[in-house]
């Protein structure tokens, strides 16, 4: 791992102009910001470092941005959002996927409000515009004594990417590609954090019902971790309930909803 330059705070001159708007934003639960011009991965740095709860690490570029299943996450300089929120909750590990639910709902709502685009959360932690992926969430935790002592919620959003590498261009999109408009990243980050504060305070039932109302996973035919069938809904721990082709009902905790048809 390359040694990262120390972070700047959000008031530093080194912070790009479109991120400076974060300085004037207010939040229900105050956040600390650490800005990195270039870093391997905000999630890796957040996990390794001793950051207080409610720190948000933001990188202008990631050299080794990671997606789920150790996939690379495309994180070029100056255009997208690459951030990780550090939270020190005392949450039972089985509730971790509800934090994904809260984060993907928050991101979808914030992007929809900012752009008017058809943004929706795809189970378990993708954010889609129409049929293409515009963002993803990678939640990782450090567990001690049976509880999550540190939760890192990594959020990547394709904001102002104008063109993707060939291997991504059929499945990825950005706010710019979809709308023709360049967006200031600071305002979008602030809107995400404000929505995240709301969503994570919802009781599980409300969180799930609001996520379900916005998502297209539920009601679709899905194929996940060897199970195929119709996605019926989310359990209170965030797991996805599928009725398989053989009539059996299964609850799936993690996995990727492949070929999920859009309703
Ligand atoms: C996925 O869809 O597979 C999840 C993508 C998560 C990407 C973000 S960008 C900020 C944070 N740092 C990383 O290395 N990954 C997450």
Short mmCIF file of C-alpha atoms and ligand atoms in Angstrom, two decimals, residues 40-44 57 59 62 64-69 71-75 81-84 125-127 133 135-140 152-157 256, ligand 1:
data_model
loop_
_atom_site.label_atom_id
_atom_site.label_comp_id
_atom_site.label_asym_id
_atom_site.label_seq_id
_atom_site.Cartn_x
_atom_site.Cartn_y
_atom_site.Cartn_z
CA UNK A 40 -5.49 3.91 -2.13
CA UNK A 41 -8.98 3.39 -0.74
CA UNK A 42 -11.00 5.48 1.70
CA UNK A 43 -12.40 2.26 3.21
CA UNK A 44 -8.92 0.82 3.84
CA UNK A 57 -13.07 10.48 4.60
CA UNK A 59 -10.87 11.24 -1.69
CA UNK A 62 -8.53 6.47 -5.25
CA UNK A 64 -7.07 1.09 -5.34
CA UNK A 65 -10.76 1.77 -4.93
CA UNK A 66 -12.54 -1.47 -4.06
CA UNK A 67 -15.99 -2.74 -4.80
CA UNK A 68 -17.65 -5.83 -3.38
CA UNK A 69 -16.04 -9.21 -4.01
CA UNK A 71 -13.59 -5.93 -7.59
CA UNK A 72 -11.88 -2.69 -8.57
CA UNK A 73 -13.91 0.48 -8.21
CA UNK A 74 -13.30 3.09 -10.91
CA UNK A 75 -12.23 6.25 -9.05
CA UNK A 81 -17.57 10.83 -5.04
CA UNK A 82 -15.39 8.37 -3.12
CA UNK A 83 -16.09 8.57 0.58
CA UNK A 84 -16.24 6.47 3.72
CA UNK A 125 -26.20 -2.07 -1.98
CA UNK A 126 -26.20 -0.71 -5.48
CA UNK A 127 -27.63 2.53 -6.73
CA UNK A 133 -25.23 1.32 -12.07
CA UNK A 135 -23.09 4.02 -7.42
CA UNK A 136 -22.34 1.37 -4.86
CA UNK A 137 -21.91 0.92 -1.16
CA UNK A 138 -19.28 -1.18 0.56
CA UNK A 139 -19.95 -1.54 4.28
CA UNK A 140 -17.23 -3.15 6.35
CA UNK A 152 -17.09 1.88 7.69
CA UNK A 153 -19.67 2.73 5.09
CA UNK A 154 -17.92 3.29 1.77
CA UNK A 155 -19.90 5.14 -0.86
CA UNK A 156 -18.87 5.54 -4.48
CA UNK A 157 -20.94 7.61 -6.89
CA UNK A 256 -25.68 -9.87 -5.82
C1 LIG B 1 -19.77 -1.90 -5.09
O1 LIG B 1 -20.72 -1.53 -5.78
O2 LIG B 1 -19.22 -2.99 -5.32
C2 LIG B 1 -19.33 -1.05 -3.94
C3 LIG B 1 -18.48 0.10 -4.40
C4 LIG B 1 -17.97 0.95 -3.24
C5 LIG B 1 -16.96 1.97 -3.69
C6 LIG B 1 -16.59 2.90 -2.58
S1 LIG B 1 -15.70 4.31 -3.13
C7 LIG B 1 -15.34 4.75 -1.49
C8 LIG B 1 -15.04 3.48 -0.73
N1 LIG B 1 -13.64 3.12 -0.84
C9 LIG B 1 -13.47 2.01 -1.53
O3 LIG B 1 -12.36 1.48 -1.78
N2 LIG B 1 -14.65 1.52 -1.92
C10 LIG B 1 -15.76 2.33 -1.45
#
